[in-house]
Coordinates of C-alpha atoms in Angstrom, one line a residue:
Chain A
X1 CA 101.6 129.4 131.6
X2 CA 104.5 127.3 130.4
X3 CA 105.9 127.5 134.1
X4 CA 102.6 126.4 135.5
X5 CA 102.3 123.4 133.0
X6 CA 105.8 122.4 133.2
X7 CA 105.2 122.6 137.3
X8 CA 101.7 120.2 137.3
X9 CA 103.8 117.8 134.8
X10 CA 106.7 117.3 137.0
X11 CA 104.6 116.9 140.5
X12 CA 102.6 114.1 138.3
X13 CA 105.9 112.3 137.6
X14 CA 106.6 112.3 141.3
X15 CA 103.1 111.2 142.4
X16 CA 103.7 108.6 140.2
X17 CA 106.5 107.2 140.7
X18 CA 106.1 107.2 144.8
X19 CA 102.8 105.2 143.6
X20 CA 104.7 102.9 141.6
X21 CA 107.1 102.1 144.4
X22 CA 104.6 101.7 147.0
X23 CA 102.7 99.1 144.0
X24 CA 105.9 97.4 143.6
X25 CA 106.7 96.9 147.3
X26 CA 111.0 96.7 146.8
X27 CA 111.9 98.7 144.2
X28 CA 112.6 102.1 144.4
X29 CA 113.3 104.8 141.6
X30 CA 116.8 106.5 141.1
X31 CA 116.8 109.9 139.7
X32 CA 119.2 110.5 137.0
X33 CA 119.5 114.5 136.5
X34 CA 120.4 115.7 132.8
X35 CA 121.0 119.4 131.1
X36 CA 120.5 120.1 127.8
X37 CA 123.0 122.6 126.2
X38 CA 120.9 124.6 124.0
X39 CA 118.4 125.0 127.2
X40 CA 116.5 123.4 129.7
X41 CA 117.1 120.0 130.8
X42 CA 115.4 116.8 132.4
X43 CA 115.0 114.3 135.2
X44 CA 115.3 110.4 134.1
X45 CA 113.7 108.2 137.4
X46 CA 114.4 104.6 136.4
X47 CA 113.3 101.6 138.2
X48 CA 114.2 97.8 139.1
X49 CA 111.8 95.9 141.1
X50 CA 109.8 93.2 142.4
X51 CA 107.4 93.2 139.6
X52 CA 108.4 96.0 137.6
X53 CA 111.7 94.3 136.1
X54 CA 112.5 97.9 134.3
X55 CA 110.9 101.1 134.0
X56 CA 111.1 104.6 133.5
X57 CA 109.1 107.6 134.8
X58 CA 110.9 110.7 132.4
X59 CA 110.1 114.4 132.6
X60 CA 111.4 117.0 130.7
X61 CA 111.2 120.8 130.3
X62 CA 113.4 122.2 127.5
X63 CA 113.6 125.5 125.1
X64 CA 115.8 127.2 123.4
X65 CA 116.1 128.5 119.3
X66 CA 114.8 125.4 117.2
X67 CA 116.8 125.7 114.1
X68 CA 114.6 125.4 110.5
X69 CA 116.7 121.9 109.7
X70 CA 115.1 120.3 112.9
X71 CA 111.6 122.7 112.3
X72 CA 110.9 121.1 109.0
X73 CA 110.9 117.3 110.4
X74 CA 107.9 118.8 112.5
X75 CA 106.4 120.2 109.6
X76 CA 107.2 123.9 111.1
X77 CA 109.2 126.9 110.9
X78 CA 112.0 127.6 113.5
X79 CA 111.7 129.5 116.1
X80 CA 112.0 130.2 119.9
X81 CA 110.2 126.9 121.5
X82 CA 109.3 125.3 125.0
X83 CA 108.3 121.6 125.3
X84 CA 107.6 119.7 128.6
X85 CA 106.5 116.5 128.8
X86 CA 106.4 113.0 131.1
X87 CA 107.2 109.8 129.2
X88 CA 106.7 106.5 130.7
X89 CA 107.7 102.9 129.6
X90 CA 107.3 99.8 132.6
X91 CA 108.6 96.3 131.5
X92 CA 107.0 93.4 134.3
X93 CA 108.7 90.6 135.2
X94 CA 105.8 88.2 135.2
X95 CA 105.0 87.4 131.5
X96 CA 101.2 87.9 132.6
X97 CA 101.4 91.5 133.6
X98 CA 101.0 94.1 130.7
X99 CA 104.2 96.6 129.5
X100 CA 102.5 99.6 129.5
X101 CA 103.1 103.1 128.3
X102 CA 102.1 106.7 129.1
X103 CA 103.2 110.1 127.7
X104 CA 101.5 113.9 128.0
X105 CA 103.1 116.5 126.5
X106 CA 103.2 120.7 125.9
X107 CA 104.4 122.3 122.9
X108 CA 104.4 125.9 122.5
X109 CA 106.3 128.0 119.4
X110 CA 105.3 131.8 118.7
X111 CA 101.6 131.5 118.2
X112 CA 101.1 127.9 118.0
X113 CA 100.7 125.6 121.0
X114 CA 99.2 122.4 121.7
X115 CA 98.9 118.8 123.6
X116 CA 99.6 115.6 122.5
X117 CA 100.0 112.3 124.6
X118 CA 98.1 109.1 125.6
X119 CA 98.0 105.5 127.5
X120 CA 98.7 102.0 125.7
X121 CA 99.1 98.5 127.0
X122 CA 101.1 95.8 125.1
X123 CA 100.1 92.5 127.1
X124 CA 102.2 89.3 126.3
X125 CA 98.9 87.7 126.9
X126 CA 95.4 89.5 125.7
X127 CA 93.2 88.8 128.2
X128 CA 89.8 90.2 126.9
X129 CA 88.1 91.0 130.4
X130 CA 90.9 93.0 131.0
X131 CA 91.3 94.8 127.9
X132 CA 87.8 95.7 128.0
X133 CA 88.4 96.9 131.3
X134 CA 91.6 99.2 129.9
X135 CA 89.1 100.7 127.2
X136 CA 86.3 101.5 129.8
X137 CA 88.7 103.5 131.7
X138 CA 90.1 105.2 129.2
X139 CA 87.1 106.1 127.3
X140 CA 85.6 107.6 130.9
X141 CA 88.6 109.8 130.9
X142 CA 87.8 111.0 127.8
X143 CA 83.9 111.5 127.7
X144 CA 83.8 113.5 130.8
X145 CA 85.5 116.3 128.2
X146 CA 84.2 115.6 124.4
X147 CA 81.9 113.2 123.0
X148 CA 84.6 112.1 120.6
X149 CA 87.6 111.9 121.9
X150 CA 88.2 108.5 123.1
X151 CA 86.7 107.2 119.7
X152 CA 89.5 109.6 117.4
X153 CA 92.0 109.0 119.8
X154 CA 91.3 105.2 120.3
X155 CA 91.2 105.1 115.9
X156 CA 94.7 106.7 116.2
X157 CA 96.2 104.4 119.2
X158 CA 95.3 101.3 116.4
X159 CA 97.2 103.3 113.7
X160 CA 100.2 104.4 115.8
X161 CA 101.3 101.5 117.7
X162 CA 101.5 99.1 114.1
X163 CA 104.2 97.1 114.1
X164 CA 104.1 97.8 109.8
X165 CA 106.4 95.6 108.5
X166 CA 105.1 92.5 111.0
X167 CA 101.3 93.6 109.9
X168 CA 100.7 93.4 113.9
X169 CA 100.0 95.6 116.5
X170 CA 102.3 96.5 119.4
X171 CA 99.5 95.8 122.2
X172 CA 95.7 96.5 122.7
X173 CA 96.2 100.0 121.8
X174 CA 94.3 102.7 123.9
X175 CA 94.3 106.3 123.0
X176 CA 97.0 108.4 121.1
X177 CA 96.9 112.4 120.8
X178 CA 98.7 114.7 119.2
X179 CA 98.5 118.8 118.2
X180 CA 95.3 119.0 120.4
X181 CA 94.8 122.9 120.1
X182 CA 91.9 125.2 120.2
X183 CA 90.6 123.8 116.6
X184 CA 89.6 121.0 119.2
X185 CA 86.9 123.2 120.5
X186 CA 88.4 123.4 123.9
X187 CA 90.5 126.3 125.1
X188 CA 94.4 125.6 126.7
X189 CA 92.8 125.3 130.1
X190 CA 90.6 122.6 129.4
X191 CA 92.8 120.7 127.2
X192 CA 95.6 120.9 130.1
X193 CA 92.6 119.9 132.6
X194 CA 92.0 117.0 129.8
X195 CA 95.8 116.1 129.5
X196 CA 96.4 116.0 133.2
X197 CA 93.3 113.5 133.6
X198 CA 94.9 111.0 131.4
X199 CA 98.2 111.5 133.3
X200 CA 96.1 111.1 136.3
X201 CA 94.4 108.0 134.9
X202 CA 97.5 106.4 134.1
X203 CA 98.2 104.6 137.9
X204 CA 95.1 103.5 139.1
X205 CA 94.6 101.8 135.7
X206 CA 97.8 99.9 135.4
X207 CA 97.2 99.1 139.0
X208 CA 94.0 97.2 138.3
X209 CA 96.0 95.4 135.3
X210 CA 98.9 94.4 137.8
X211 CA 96.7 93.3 140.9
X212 CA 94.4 91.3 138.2
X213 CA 97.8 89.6 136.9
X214 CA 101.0 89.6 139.2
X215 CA 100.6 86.5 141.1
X216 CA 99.3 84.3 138.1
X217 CA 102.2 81.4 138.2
X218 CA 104.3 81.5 135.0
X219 CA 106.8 78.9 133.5
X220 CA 109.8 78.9 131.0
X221 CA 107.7 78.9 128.1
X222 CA 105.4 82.1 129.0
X223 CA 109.4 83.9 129.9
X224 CA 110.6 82.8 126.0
X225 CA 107.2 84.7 125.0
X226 CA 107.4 87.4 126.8
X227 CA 111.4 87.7 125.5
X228 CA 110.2 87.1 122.0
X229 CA 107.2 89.9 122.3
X230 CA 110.1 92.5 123.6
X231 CA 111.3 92.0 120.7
X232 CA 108.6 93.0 118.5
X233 CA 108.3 96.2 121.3
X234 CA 111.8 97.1 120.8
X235 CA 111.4 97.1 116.9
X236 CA 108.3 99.2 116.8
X237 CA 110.4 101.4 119.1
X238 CA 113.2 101.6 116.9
X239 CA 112.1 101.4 113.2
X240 CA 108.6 103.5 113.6
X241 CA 107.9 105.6 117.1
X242 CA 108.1 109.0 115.4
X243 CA 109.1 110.7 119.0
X244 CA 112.0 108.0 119.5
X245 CA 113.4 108.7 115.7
X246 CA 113.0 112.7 116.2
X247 CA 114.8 112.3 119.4
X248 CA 117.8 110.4 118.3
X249 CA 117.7 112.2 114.6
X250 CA 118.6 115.6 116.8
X251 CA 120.7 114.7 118.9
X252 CA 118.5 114.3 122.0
X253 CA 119.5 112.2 125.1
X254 CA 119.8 108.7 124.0
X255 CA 119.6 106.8 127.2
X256 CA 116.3 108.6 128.2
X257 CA 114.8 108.3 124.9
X258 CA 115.9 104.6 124.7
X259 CA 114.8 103.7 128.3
X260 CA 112.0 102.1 126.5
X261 CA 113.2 99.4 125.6
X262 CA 113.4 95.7 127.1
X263 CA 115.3 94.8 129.6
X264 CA 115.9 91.9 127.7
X265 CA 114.5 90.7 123.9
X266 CA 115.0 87.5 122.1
X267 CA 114.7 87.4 118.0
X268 CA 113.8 83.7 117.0
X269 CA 114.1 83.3 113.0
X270 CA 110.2 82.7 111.4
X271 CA 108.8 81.6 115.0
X272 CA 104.7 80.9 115.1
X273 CA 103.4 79.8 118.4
X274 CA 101.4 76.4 118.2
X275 CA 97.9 76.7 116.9
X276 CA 95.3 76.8 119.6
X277 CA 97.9 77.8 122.0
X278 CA 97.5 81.0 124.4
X279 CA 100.5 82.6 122.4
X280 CA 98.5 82.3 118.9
X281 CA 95.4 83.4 120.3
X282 CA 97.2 86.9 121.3
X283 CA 99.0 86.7 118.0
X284 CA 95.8 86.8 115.6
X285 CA 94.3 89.6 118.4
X286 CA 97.8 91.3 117.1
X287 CA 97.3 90.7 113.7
X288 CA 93.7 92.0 113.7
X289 CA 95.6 95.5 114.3
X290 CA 92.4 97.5 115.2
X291 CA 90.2 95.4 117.5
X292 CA 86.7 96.9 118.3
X293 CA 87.0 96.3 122.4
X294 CA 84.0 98.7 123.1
X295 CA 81.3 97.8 120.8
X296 CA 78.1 100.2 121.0
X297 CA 75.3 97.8 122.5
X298 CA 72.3 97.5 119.8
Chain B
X1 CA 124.3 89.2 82.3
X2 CA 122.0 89.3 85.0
X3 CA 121.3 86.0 85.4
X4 CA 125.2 85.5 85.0
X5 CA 125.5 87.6 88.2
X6 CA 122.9 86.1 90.2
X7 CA 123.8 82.8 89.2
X8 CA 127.9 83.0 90.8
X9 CA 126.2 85.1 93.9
X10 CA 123.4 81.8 94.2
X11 CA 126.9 79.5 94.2
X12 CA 128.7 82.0 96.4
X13 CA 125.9 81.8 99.2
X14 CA 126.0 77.6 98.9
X15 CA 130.3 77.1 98.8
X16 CA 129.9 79.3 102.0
X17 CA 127.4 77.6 103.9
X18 CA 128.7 74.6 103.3
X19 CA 132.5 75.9 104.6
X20 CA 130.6 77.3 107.6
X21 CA 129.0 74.2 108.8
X22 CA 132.4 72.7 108.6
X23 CA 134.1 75.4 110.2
X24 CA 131.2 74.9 113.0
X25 CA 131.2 71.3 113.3
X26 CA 127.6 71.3 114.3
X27 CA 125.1 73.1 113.3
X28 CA 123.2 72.7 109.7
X29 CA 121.6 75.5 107.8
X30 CA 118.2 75.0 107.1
X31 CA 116.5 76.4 103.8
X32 CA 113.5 78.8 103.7
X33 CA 112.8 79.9 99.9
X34 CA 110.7 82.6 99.3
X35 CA 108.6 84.6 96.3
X36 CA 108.1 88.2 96.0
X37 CA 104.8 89.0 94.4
X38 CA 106.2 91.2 92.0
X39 CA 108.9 89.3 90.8
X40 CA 111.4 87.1 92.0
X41 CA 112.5 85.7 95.4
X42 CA 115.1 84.5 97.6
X43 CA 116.7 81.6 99.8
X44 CA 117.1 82.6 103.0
X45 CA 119.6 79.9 105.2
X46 CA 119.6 80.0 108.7
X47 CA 122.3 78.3 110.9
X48 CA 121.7 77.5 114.9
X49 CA 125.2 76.2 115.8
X50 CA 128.0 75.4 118.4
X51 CA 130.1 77.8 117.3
X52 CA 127.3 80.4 115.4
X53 CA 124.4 81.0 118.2
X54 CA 122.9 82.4 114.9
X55 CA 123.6 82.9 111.7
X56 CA 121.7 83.4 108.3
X57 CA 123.3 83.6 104.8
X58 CA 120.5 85.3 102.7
X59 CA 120.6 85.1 98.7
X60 CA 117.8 87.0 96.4
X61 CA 117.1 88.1 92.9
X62 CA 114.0 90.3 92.8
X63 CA 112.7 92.3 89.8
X64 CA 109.9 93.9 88.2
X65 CA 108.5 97.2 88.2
X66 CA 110.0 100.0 90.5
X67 CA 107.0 102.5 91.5
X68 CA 108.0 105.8 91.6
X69 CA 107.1 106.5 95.4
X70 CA 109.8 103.7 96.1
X71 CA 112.1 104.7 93.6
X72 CA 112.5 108.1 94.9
X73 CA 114.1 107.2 98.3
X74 CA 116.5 105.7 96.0
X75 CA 117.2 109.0 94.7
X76 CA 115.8 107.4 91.2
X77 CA 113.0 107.5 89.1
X78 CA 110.6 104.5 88.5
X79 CA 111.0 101.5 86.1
X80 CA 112.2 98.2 85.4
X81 CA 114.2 96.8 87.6
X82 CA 116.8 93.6 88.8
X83 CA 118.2 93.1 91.8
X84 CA 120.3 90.2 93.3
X85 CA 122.6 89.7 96.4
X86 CA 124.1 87.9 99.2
X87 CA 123.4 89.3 102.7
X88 CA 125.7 87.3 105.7
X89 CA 125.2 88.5 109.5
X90 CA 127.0 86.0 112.4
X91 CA 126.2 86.4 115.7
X92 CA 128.4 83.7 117.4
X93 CA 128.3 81.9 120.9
X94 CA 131.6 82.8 122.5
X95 CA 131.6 86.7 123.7
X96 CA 135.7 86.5 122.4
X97 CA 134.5 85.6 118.7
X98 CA 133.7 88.5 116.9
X99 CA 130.0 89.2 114.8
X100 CA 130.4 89.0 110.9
X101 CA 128.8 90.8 108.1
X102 CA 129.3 90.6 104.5
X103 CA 127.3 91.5 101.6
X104 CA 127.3 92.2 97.8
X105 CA 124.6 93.4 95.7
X106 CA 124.1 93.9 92.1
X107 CA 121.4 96.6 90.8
X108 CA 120.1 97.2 87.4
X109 CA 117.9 99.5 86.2
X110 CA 117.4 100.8 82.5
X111 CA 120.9 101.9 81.3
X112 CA 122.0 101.9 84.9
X113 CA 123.6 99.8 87.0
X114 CA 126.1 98.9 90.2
X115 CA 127.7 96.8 92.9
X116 CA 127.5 97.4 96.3
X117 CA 129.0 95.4 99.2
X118 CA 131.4 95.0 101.9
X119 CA 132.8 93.4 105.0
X120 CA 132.8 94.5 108.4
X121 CA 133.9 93.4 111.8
X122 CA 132.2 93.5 115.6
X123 CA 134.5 92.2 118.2
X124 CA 132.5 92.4 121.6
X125 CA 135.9 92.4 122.9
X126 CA 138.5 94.5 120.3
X127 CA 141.2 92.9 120.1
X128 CA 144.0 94.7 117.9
X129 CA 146.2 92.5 116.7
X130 CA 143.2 90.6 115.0
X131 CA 141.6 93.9 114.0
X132 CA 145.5 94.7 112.5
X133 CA 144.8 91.2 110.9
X134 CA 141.3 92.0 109.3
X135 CA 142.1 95.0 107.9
X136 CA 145.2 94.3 106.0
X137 CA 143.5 91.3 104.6
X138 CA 140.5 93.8 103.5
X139 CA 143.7 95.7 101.9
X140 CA 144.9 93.0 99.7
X141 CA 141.0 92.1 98.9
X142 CA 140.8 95.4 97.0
X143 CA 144.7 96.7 96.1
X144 CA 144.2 93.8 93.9
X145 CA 141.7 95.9 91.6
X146 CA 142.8 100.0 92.8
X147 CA 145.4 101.1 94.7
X148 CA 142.2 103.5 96.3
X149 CA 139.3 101.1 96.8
X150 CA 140.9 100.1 100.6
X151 CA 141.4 103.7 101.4
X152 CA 138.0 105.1 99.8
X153 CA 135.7 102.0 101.2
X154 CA 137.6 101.8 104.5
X155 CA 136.3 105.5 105.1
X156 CA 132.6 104.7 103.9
X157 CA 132.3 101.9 106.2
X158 CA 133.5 103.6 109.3
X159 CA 131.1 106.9 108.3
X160 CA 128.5 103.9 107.6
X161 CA 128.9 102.0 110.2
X162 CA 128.5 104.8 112.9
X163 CA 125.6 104.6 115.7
X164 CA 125.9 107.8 115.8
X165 CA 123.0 108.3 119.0
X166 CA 125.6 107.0 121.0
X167 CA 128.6 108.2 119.5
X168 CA 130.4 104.9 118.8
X169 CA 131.0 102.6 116.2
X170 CA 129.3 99.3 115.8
X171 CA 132.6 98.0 115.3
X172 CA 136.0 97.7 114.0
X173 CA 134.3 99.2 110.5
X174 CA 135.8 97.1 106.8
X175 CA 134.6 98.1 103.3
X176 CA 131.7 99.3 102.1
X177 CA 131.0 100.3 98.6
X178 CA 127.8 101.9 96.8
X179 CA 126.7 102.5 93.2
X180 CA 130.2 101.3 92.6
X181 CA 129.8 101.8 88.2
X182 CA 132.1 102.9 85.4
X183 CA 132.5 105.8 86.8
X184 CA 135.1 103.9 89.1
X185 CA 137.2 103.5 86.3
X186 CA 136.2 100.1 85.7
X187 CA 134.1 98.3 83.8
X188 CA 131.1 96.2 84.4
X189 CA 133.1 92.6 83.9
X190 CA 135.9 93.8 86.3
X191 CA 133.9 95.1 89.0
X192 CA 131.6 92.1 89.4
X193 CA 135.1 90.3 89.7
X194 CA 135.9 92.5 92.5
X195 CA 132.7 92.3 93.8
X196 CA 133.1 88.5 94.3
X197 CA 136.5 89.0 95.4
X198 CA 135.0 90.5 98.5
X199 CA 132.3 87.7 98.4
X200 CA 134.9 85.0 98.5
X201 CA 137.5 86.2 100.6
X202 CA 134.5 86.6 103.5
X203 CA 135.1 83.0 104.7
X204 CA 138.9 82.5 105.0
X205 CA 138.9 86.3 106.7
X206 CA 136.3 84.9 108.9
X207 CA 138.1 81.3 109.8
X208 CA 140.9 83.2 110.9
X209 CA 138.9 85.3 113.1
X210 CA 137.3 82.1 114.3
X211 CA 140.1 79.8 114.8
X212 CA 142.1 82.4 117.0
X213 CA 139.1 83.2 119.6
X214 CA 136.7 80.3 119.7
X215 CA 138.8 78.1 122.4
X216 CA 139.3 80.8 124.9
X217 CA 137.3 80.3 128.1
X218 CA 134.7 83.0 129.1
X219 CA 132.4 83.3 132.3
X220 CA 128.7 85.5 132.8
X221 CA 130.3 88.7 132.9
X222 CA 131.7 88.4 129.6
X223 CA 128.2 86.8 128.4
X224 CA 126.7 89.9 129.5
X225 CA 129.0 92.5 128.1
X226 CA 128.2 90.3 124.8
X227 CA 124.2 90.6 125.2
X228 CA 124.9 94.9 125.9
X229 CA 126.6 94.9 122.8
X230 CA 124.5 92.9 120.9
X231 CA 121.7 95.7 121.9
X232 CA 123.8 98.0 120.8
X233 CA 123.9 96.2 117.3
X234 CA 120.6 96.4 116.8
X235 CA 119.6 99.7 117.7
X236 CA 122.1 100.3 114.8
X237 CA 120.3 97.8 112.5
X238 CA 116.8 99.2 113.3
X239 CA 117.5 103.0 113.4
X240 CA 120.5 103.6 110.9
X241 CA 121.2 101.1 108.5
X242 CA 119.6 102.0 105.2
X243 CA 118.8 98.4 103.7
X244 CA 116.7 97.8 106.6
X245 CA 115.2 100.7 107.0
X246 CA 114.4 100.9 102.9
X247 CA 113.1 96.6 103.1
X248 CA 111.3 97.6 106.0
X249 CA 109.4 100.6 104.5
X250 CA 108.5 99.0 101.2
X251 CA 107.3 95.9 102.2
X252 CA 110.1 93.8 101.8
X253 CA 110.5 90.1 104.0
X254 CA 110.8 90.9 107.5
X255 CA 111.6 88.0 108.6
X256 CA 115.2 87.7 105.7
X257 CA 115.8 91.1 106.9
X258 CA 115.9 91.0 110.4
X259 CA 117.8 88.3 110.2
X260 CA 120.5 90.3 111.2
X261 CA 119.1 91.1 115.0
X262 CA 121.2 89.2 117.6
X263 CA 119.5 86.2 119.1
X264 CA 119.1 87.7 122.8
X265 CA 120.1 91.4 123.2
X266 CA 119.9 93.1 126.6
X267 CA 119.3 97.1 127.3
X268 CA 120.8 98.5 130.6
X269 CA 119.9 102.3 131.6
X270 CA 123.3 104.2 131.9
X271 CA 125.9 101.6 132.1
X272 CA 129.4 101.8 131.8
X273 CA 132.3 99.3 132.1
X274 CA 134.6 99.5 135.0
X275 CA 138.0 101.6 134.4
X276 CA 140.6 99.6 132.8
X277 CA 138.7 96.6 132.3
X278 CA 138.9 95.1 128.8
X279 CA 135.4 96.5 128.2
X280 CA 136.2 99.6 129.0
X281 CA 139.3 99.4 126.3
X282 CA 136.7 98.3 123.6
X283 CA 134.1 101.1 124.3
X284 CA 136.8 103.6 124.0
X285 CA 138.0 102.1 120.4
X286 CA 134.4 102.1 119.8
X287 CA 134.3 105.8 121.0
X288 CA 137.0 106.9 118.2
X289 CA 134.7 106.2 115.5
X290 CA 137.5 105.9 113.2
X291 CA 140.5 104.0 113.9
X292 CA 143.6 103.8 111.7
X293 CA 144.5 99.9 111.7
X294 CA 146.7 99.9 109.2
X295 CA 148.8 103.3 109.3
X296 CA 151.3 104.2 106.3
X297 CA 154.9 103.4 107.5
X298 CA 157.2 106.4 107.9

């Protein structure tokens, strides 16, 4: 089973990524091949482009003994493991073009096993139409398996991606997973079927957000906004991602886990865009940190 | 007492930010007071310069009541508190002038109490007879008080100091002290003369560091090496150092402690200096973790 996952996980990274470059029209990925010692190992595919100015399509399949020092930061036991996942952070150029972010992942130790993963967008610039549109998709995903799944998973996107100590949110959200196991009510085939559908989604929905948004004409003042958002995306990274401090806590490899981050970010001391500005109207979406986008109709 | 103590670290953070903007010729530091809800506040100065890109010189006396939730990551348990220091980060314009920090703390807590503090140095560009330079005046700083305060805080710094995800030092390390108390030896009148030793021997250390570097000509490529560096400072800042992390997670000002973060920082995937360039020679310094500046003569 572990084989079969690990397979369908790394042919989505490549359909992915030959999407991408085929969306982007110049840039093309490099593959950056890694090993891990204790087993296992990974392939980093990193990309500079026309419109994607940096991004990073990561799989990974590793195993090995995880030791009780590491266990215990994941509230388990050691033990023999296997984890496989794709990871993927894409930084725009245009300040009107989302960042967005996609991860699925496969965790199995002894008896235990389960998913975790999800799809979030961090616009410089909310537009409503279009996040609207990125929670229609996403919740289709996720109704065509359970009822309530994109409402839990949406709930969990809000409280994840919080930029805590700037009482803002990193983007619109989206949907955020974690441990999915048979207490879901779905068996591991479904839940892979489930997982691989919102791997699936991820392209043609980021595709809509790019073809709505890459030509929109942008000026100095929407680049020093998009610099001084990177900023807040690199700290959320940094101070509060729980995957990003697990990986660098043990050791993992920094320069995958880190390809995340901006190509470029810009700390301004006590900066507030001016009122009634297109920067402050994102900012008090941001500081809302859970914004209804779906309401039920009455 | 404690208001003796904050009171010379409230005049300590003025005589230096007025010998800064003389040193810088330009640039003014401009005020932004603060309150804590729970007690107390700060001054936070912030300096846009010709020499400094960006500075701040922070000062703050908080107190009140320490919950026990917050306590505990202090390795304490709750109750009255005080608190008061000077927190300096430099980030200058010129990729040959090195980034500054310098701070000194006073805690106090029913029969308890410390300093903390310390200087330390990040050249973008290493270069050794400056780091030779720093170091020995860091020496005379603290042989002054104990023969094994240089030795004992020279060690802390470089273990503190350590991004360790990427195996290299932020810099060329300094002092650092902790819960430095009469278990030193010393009492509490002696060490808070120590601990504005430290505090007043940051500017002239830092003059000298200035006036030797800030006329030498630089082009783009050393700008850049400068922003990949800067990058790498922050990732320390936001994953490692432990006054961030501790502000951060209890709600302290964002905005005074991230102060600290570069003014631009820029993240490339897998780079690596050319062979025998003078970037090179710094990352391998860097790479040593601990380097013996001042070795005992035979």
């Amino acid at each position: 089973m572990n084989s079969t996952i690990a397979k369908a996980f790394r042919e989505l990274q490549l359909s992915i990524c030959q999407q991408l470059e085929h969306l982007d029209g110049v840039g093309k990925f490099k593959e950056d091949a890694w090993e891990r010692s204790g087993g296992g190992g990974g392939m980093s595919r990193i990309i500079h482009g026309n419109i994607i100015e940096k991004g990073g399509v990561n799989f990974s399949e590793v195993y090995g003994r995880m030791e009780d020092t590491i266990a215990r930061k994941l509230e388990m036991e050691g033990g023999d493991f296997f984890a496989t996942g794709v990871s993927i952070v894409l930084h725009p150029k245009n300040p009107f073009v989302p960042i967005i972010h996609m991860n699925i992942r496969y965790f199995q130790m002894e008896n235990n096993w389960w998913f975790g993963g999800g799809i979030d967008l961090t616009p410089h610039y909310i537009r409503k139409d279009l996040a609207i549109q990125f929670h229609e998709q996403l919740r289709k995903v996720c109704d065509a398996f359970d009822p309530l799944f994109y409402m839990n998973f949406k709930k969990w996107a809000d409280q994840y991606f919080n930029i805590r100590h700037r009482k803002e949110s990193r983007g619109i959200g989206g949907i955020f997973f974690d441990r999915l196991n048979k207490d879901s009510g779905h068996g591991l085939d479904e839940l892979l079927e489930y997982t691989l559908a919102v791997g699936n989604a991820f392209f043609p929905i980021y595709q809509q957000q790019v073809e709505a948004t890459h030509t929109m004409p942008y000026d100095d003042a929407n680049l020093e906004w998009m610099k001084f958002r990177r900023s807040r995306y690199a700290e959320f990274n940094l101070v509060w991602d729980r995957g990003t401090k697990f990986g660098l806590e043990t050791d993992g490899r920094a320069e995958s886990i880190l390809m995340s981050l901006p190509p470029v970010a810009e700390w301004k001391y006590a900066y507030t865009p001016k009122p009634n500005s297109l920067e402050m109207e994102t900012l008090k979406l941001l500081q809302q940190q859970s914004v209804d986008w779906l309401p039920l109709e009455g």
